[in-house]
mmCIF file of C-alpha atoms and ligand atoms in Angstrom:
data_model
loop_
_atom_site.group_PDB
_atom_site.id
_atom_site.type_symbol
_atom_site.label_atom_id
_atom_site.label_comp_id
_atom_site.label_asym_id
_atom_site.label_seq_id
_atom_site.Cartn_x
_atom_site.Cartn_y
_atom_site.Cartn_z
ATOM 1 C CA UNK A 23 -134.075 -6.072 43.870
ATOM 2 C CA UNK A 24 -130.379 -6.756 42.419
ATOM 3 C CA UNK A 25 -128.113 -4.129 42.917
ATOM 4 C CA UNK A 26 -125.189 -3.198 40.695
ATOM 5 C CA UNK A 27 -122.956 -4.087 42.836
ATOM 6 C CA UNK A 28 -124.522 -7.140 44.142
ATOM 7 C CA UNK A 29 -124.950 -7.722 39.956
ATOM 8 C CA UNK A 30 -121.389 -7.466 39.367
ATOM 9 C CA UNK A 31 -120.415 -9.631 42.544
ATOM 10 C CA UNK A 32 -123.039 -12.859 42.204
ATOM 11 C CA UNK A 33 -122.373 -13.331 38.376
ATOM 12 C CA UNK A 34 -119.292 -11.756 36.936
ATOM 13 C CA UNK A 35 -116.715 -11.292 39.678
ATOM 14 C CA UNK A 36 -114.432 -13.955 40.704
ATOM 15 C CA UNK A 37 -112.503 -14.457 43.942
ATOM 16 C CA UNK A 38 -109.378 -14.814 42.596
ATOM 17 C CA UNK A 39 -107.638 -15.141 38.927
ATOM 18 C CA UNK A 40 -104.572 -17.150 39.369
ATOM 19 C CA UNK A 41 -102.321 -15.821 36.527
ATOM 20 C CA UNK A 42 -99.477 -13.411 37.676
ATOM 21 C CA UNK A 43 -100.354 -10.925 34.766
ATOM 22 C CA UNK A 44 -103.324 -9.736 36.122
ATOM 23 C CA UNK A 45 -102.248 -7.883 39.549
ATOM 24 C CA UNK A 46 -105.987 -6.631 40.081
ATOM 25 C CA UNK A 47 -109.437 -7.582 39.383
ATOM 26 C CA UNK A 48 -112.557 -6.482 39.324
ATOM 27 C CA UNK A 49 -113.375 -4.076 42.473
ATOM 28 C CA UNK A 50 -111.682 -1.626 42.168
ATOM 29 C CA UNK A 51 -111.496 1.628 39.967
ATOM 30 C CA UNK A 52 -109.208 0.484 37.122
ATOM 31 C CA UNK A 53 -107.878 -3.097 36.636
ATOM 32 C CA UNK A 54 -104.365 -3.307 36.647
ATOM 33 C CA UNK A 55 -101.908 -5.734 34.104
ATOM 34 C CA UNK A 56 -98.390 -6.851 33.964
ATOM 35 C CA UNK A 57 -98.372 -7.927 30.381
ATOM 36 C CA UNK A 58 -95.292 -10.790 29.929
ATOM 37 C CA UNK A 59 -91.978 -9.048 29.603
ATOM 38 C CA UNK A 60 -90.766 -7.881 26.227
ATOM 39 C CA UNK A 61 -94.658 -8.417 24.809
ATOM 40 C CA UNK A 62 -96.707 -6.258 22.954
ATOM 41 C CA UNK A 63 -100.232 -5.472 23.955
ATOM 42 C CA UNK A 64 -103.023 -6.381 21.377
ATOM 43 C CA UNK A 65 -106.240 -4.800 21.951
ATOM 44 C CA UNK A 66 -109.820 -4.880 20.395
ATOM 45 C CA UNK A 67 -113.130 -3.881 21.275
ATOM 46 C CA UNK A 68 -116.504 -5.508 19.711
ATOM 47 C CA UNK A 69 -120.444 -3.949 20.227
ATOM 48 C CA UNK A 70 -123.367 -6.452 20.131
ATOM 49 C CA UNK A 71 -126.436 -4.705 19.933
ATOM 50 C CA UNK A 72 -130.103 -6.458 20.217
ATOM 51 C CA UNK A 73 -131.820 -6.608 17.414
ATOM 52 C CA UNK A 74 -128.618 -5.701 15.334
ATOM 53 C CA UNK A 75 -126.488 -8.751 16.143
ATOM 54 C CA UNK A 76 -128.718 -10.717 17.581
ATOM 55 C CA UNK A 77 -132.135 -11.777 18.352
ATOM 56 C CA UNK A 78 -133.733 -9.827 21.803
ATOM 57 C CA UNK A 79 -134.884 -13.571 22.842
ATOM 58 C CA UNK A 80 -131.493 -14.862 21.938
ATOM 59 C CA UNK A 81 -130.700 -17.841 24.446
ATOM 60 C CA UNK A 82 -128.370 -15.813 27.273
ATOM 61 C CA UNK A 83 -125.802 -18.713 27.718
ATOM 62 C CA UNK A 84 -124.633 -18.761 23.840
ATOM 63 C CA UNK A 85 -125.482 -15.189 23.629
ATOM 64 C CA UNK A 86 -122.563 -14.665 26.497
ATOM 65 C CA UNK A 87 -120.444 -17.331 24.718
ATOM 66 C CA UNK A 88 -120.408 -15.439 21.253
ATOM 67 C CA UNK A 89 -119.669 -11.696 22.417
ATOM 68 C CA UNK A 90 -116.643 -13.111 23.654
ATOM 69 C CA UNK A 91 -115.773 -15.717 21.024
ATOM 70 C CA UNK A 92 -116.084 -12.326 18.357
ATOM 71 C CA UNK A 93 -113.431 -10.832 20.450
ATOM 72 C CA UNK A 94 -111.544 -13.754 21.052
ATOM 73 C CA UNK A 95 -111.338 -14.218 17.359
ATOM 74 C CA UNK A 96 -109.765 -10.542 16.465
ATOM 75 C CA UNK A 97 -106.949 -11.662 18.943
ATOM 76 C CA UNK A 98 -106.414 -14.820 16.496
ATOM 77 C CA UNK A 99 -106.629 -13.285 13.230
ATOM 78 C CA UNK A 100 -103.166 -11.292 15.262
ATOM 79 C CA UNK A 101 -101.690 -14.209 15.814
ATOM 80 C CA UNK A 102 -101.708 -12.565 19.651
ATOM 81 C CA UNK A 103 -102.408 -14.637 22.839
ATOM 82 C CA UNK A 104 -105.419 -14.221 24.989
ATOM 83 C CA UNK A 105 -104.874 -12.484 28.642
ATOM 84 C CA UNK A 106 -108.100 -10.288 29.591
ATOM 85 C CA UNK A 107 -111.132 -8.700 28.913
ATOM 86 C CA UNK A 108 -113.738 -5.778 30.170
ATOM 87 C CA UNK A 109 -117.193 -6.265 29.657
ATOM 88 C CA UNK A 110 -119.631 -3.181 29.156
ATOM 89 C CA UNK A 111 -123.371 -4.215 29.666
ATOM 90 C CA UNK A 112 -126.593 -2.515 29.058
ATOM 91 C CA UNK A 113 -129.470 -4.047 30.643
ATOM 92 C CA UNK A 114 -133.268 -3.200 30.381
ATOM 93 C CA UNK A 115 -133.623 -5.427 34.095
ATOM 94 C CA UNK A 116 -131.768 -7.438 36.225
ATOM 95 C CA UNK A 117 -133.223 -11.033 35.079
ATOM 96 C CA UNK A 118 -131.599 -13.151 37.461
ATOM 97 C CA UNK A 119 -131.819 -16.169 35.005
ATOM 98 C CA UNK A 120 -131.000 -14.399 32.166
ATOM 99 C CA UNK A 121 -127.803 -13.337 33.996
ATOM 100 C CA UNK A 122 -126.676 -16.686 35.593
ATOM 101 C CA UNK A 123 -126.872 -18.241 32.236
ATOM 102 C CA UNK A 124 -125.102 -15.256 30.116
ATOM 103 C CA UNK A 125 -122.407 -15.298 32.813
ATOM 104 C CA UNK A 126 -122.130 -18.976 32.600
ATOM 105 C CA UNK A 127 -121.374 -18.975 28.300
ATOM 106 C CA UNK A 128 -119.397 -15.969 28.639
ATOM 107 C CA UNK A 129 -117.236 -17.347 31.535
ATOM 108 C CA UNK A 130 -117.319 -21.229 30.547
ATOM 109 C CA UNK A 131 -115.041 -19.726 27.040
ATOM 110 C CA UNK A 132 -112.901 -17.413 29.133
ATOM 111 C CA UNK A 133 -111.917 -20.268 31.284
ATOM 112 C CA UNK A 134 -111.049 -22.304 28.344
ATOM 113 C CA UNK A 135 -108.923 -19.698 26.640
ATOM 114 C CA UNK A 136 -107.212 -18.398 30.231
ATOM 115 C CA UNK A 137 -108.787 -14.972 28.801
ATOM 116 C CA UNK A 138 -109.754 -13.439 32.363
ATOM 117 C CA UNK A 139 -112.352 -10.570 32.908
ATOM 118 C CA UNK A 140 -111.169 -8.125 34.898
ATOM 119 C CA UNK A 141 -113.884 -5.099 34.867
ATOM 120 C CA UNK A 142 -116.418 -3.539 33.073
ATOM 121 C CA UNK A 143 -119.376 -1.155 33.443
ATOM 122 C CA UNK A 144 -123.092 -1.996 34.104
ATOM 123 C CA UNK A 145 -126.120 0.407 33.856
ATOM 124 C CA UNK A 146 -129.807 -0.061 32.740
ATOM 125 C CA UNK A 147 -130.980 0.342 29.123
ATOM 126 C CA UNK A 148 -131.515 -1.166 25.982
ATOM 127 C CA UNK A 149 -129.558 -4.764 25.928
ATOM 128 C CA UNK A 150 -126.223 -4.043 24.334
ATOM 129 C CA UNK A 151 -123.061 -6.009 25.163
ATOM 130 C CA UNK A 152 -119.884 -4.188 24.651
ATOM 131 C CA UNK A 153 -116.355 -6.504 25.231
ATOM 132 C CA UNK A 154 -112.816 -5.035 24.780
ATOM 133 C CA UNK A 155 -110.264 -7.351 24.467
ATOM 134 C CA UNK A 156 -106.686 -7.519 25.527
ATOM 135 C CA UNK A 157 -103.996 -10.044 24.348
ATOM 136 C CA UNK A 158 -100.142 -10.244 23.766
ATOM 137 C CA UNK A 159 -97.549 -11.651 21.257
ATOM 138 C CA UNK A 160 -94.041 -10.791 20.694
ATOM 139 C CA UNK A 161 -93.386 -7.509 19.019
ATOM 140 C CA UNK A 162 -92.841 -7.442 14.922
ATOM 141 C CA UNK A 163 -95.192 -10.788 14.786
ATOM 142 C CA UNK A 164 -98.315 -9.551 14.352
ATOM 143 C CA UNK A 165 -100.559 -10.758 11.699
ATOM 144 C CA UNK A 166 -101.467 -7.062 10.340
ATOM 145 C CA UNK A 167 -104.037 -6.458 7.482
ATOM 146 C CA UNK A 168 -101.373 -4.966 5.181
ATOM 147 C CA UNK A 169 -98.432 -7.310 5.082
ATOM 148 C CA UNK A 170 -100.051 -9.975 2.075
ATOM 149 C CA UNK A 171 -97.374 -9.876 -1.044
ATOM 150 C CA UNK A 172 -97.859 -10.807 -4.557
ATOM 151 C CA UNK A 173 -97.334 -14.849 -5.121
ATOM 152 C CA UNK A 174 -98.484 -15.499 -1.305
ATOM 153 C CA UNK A 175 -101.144 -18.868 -1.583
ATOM 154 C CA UNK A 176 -104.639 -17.514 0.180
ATOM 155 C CA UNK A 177 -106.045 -19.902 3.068
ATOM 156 C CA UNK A 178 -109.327 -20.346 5.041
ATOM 157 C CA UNK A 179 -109.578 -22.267 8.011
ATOM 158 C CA UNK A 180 -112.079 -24.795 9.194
ATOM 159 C CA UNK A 181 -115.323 -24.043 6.696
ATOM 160 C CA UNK A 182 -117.569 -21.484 5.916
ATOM 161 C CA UNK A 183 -121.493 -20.498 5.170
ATOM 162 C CA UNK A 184 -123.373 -22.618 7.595
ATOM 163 C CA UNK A 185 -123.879 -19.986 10.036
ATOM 164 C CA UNK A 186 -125.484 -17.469 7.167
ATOM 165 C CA UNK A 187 -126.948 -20.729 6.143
ATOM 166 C CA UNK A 188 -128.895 -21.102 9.547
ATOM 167 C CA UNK A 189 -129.705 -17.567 8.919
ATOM 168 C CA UNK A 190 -131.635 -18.455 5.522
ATOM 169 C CA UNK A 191 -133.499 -21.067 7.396
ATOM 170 C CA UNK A 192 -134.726 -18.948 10.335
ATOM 171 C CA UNK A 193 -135.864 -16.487 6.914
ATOM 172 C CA UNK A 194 -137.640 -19.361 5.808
ATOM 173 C CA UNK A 195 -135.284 -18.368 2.224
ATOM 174 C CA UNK A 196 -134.137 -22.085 2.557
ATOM 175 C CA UNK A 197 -135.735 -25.183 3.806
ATOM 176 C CA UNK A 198 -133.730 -27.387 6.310
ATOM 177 C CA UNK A 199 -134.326 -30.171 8.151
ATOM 178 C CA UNK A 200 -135.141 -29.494 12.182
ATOM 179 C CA UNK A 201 -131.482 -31.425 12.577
ATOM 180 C CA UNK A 202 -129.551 -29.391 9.944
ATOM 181 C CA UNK A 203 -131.318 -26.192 11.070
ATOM 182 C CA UNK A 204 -129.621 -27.027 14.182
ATOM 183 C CA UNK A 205 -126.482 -28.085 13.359
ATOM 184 C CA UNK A 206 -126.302 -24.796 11.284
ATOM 185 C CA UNK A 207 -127.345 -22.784 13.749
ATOM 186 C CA UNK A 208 -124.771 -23.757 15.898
ATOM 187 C CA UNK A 209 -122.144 -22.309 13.849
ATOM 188 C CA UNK A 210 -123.951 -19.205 13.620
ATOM 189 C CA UNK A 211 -124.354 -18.912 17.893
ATOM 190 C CA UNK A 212 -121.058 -20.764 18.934
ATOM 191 C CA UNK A 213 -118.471 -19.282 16.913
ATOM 192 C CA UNK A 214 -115.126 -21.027 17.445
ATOM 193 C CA UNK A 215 -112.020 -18.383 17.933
ATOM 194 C CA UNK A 216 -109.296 -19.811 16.184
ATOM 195 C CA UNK A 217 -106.911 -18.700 18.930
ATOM 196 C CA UNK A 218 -104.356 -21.708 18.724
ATOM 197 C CA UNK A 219 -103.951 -21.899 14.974
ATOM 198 C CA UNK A 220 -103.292 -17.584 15.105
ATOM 199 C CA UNK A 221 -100.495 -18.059 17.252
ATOM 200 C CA UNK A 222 -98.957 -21.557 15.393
ATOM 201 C CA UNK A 223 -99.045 -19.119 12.115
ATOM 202 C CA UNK A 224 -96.749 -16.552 13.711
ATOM 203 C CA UNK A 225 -93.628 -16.328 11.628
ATOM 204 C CA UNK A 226 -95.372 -18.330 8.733
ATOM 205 C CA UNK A 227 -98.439 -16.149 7.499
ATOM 206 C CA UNK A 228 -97.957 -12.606 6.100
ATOM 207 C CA UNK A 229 -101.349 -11.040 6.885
ATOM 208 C CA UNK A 230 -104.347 -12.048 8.437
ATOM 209 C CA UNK A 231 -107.736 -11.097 9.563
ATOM 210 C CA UNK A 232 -110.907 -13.184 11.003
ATOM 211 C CA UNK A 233 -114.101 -13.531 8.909
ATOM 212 C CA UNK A 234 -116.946 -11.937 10.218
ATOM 213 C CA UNK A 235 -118.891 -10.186 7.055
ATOM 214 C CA UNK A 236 -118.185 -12.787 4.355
ATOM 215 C CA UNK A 237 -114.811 -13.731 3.141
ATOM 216 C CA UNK A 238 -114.861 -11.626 -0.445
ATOM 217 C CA UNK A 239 -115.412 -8.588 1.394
ATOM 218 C CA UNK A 240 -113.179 -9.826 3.920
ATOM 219 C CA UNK A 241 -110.272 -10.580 1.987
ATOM 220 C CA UNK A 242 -110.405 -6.869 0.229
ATOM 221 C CA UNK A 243 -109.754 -5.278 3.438
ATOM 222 C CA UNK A 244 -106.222 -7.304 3.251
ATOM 223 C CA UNK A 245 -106.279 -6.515 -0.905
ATOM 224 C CA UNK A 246 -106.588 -2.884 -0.188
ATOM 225 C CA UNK A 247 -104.216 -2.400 2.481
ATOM 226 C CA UNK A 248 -101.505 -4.480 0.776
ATOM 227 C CA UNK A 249 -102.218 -2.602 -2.160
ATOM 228 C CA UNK A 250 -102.485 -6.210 -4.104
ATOM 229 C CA UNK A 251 -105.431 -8.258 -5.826
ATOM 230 C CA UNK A 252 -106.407 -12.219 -5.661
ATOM 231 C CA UNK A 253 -107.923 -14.923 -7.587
ATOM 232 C CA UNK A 254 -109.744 -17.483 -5.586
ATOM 233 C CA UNK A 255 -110.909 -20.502 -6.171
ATOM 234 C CA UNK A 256 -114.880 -20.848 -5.844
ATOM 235 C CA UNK A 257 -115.365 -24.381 -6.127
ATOM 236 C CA UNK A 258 -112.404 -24.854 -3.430
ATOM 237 C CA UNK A 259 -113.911 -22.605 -0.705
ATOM 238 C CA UNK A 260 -114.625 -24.988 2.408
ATOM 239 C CA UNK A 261 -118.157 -25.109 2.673
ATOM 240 C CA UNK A 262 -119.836 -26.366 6.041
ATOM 241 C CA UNK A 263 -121.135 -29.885 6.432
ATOM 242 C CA UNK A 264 -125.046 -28.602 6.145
ATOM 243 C CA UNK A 265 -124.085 -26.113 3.140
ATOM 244 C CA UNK A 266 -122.079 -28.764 1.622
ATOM 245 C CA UNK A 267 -125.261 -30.605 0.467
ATOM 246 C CA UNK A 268 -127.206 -27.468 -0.787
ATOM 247 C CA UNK A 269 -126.911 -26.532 -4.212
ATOM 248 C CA UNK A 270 -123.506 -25.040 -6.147
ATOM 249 C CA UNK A 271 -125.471 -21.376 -6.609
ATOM 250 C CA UNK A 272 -126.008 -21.685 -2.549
ATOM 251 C CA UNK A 273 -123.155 -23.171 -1.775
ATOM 252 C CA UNK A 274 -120.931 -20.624 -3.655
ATOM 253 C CA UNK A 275 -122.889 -17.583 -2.287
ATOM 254 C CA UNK A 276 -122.591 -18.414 1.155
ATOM 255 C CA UNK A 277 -119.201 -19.355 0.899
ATOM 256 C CA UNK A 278 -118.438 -16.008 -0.563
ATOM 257 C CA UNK A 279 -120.593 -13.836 0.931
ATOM 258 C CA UNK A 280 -122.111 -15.537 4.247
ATOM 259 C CA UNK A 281 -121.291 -13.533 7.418
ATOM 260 C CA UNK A 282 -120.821 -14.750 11.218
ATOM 261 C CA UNK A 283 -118.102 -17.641 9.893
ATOM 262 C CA UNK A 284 -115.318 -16.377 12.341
ATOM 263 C CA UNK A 285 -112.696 -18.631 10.340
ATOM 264 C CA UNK A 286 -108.842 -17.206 9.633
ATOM 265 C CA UNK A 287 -108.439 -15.942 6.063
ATOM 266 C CA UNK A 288 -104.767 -15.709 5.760
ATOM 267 C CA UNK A 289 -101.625 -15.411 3.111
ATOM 268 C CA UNK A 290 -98.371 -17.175 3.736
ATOM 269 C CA UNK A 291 -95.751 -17.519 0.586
ATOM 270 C CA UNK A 292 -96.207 -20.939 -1.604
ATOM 271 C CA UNK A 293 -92.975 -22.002 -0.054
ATOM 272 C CA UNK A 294 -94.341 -22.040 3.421
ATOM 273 C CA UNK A 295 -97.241 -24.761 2.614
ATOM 274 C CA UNK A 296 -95.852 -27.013 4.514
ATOM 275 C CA UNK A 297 -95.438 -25.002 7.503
ATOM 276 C CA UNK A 298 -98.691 -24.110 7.040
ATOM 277 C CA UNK A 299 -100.080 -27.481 7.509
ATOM 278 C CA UNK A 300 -98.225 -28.488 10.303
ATOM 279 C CA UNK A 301 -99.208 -25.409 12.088
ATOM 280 C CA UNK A 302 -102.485 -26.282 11.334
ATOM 281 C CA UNK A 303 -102.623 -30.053 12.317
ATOM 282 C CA UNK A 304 -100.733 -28.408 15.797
ATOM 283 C CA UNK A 305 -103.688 -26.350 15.924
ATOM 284 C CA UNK A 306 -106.086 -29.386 15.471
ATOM 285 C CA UNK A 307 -107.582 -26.864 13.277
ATOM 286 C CA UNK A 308 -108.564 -27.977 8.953
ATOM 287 C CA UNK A 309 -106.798 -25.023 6.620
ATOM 288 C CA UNK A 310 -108.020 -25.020 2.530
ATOM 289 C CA UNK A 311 -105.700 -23.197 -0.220
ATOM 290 C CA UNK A 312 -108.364 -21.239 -1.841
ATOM 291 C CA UNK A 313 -105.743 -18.571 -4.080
ATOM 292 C CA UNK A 314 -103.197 -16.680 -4.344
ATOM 293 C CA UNK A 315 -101.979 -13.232 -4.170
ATOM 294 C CA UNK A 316 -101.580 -11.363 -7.616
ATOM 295 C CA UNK A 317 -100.245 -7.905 -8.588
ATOM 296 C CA UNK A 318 -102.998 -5.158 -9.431
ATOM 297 C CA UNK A 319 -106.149 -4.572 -7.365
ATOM 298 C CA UNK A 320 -109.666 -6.407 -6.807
ATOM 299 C CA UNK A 321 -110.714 -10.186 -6.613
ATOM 300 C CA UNK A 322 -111.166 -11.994 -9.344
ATOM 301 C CA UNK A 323 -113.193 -15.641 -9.042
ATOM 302 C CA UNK A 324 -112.341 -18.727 -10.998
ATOM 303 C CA UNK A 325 -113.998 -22.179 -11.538
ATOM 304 C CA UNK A 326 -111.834 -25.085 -11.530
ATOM 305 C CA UNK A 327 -111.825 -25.075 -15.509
ATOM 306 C CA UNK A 328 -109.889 -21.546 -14.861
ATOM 307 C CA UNK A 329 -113.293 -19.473 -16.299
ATOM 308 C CA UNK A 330 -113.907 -15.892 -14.676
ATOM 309 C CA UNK A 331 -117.326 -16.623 -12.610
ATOM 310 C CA UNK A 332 -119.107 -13.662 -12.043
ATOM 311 C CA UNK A 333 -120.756 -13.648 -8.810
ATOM 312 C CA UNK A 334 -122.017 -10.599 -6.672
ATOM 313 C CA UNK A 335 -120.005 -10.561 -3.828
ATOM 314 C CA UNK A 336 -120.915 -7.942 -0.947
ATOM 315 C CA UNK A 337 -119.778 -8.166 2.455
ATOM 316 C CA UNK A 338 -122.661 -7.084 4.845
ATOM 317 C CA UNK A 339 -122.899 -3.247 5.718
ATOM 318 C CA UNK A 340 -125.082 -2.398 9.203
ATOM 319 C CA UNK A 341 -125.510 1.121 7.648
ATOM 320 C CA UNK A 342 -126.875 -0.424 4.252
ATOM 321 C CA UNK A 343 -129.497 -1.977 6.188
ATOM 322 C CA UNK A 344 -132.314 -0.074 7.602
HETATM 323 P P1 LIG B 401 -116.851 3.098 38.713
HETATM 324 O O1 LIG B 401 -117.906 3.798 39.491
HETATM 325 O O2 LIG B 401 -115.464 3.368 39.124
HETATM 326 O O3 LIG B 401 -117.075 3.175 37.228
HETATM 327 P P2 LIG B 401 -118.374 0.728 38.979
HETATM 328 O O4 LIG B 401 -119.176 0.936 40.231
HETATM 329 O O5 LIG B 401 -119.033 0.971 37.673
HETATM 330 O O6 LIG B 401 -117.018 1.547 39.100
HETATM 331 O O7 LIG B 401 -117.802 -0.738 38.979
HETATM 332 C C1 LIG B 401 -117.227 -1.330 40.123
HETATM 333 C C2 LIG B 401 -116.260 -2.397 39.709
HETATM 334 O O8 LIG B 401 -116.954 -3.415 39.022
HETATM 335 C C3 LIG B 401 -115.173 -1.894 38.767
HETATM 336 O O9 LIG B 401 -113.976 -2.575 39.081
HETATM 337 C C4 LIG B 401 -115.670 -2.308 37.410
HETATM 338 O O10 LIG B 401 -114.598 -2.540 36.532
HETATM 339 C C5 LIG B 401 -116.433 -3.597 37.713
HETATM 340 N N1 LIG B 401 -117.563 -3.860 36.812
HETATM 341 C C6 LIG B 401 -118.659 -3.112 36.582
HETATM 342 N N2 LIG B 401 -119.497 -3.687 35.720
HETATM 343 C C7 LIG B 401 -118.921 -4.854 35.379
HETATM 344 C C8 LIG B 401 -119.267 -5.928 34.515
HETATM 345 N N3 LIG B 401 -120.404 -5.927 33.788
HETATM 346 N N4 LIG B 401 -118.422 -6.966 34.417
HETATM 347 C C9 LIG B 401 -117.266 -6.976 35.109
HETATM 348 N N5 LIG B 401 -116.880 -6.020 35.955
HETATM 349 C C10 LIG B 401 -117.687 -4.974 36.081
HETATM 350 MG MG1 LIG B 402 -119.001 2.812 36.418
#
């Protein structure tokens, strides 16, 4: 029988972290930081609950790959640069194959984002994964919620609705091909933190914020706290490569509405486009001008003929859903 401590050593510890902000581990009762001088701690904290966020017989390697990759991707949606993490774990047993290969997705996307974990808690119950986050960026650059002004374009990186796509094919709502199903799902279990293009859009963007329940009801949260409203685009809204050849109805729901995308929705003013791009192409990362920032309140959606579509758009609520 595993113990906790044995847990903790064999599959989440490391021997050493070679970065000289982290001056202690795991081991002992408190990590300890040195965050760079003159920076400006970030920190977030996201819950993935069994069942909730995911399926209880969700593969354990992309399973440990997305509860970070959620996290990672509030740190982008900052603009704020990875350095650490703590990782809170309820487990109904000690599966030592279920463990190797959730270690091995959760640590595999640490390694590539230098985003080191450096304690946690472990005790026995039902499977919930808890990660807070910590990451840096120079103070008075943060990509904050509340800082979108009227005239600023709207952007989306990379593309959107596949994942909630994949969704509608494991609902059977949608029929997909065994190779698009998979290519779909992919999106939906290997979210991709947009970590480099967050930081290239420091000094560019004006506010921010990572999609994880649908861009319209995204993109509120940054209408109501910048007390400002948008038009979008519908027929410009990036849609994924297996969405892409579903039909316009599908297409613009999932856009709109689809969940689990983890793309940047940011504003930066019109005269910054070009800044925009470049930090983009920097980033290796696509970016699509989907809108702009208007005075008043709410969103209002536009075809490309400049006609109000009227579309339900509902970002998705854990407490509407029994
Ligand atoms: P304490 O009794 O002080 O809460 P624990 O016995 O729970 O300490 O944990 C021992 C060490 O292992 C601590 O440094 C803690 O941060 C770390 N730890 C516990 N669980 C995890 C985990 N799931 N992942 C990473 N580190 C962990
Ligand atoms: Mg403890």
């Amino acid at each position: 029988m595993l113990s906790e401590f044995d847990l903790i050593k064999r599959y989440f510890a490391r021997h050493s972290i070679l970065d000289s902000r982290i001056a202690l581990g795991i081991g002992d009762d408190c990590a300890l930081l040195n965050p760079s001088p003159g920076m400006q701690l970030a920190i977030s904290s996201d819950m993935l609950v069994s069942g909730r966020h995911f399926f209880p017989d969700a593969d354990p390697y992309t399973l440990g790959h997305k509860c970070l990759a959620v996290n990672l991707s509030d740190l982008a949606a900052m603009g704020a640069a990875p350095l650490a993490f703590t990782l809170a774990l309820s487990l109904p047993e000690a599966n030592p194959d279920w463990l190797a290969e959730f270690s091995r997705g959760l640590l595999a996307l640490s390694d590539e984002h230098g985003c080191h974990l450096i304690g946690g808690d472990t005790t026995k119950g039902p499977l919930n994964i808890c990660i807070t986050i910590f990451g840096e960026l120079p103070p008075g650059t943060a990509l904050r919620r509340d800082a979108a002004k009227v005239g600023d374009d709207i952007w989306v990186s990379g593309t959107l609705g596949d994942a909630r796509l994949a969704l509608a094919g494991y609902w059977n709502e949608v029929r997909l091909s065994t190779s698009e199903h998979q290519l779909a799902a992919t999106r939906m279990h290997q979210p991709i933190p947009r970590i480099a293009l967050g930081m290239a859009l420091r000094g560019i963007a004006h506010a921010a914020l990572d999609i994880s329940d649908g861009l319209a009801g995204d993109l509120g949260h940054i209408l109501e706290k910048s007390s400002v409203g948008a038009t979008l685009f519908v027929d410009r809204l990036p849609a994924g490569p297996v969405l892409h050849k579903q039909s316009q109805d599908l297409r613009r729901q999932f856009t709109l509405n689809g969940g689990d995308d983890y793309e940047l929705c940011f504003t930066a003013p019109a005269s910054r486009r070009q800044d925009v791009q470049t930090a983009a192409a920097q980033a290796s990362t696509t970016v699509t001008h989907i809108g702009h920032i208007v005075a008043g309140a709410g969103l209002r959606l536009l075809d490309e003929q400049g006609q109000t579509v009227f579309l339900q758009y509902k970002s998705f609520d854990h407490f509407a859903h029994p």
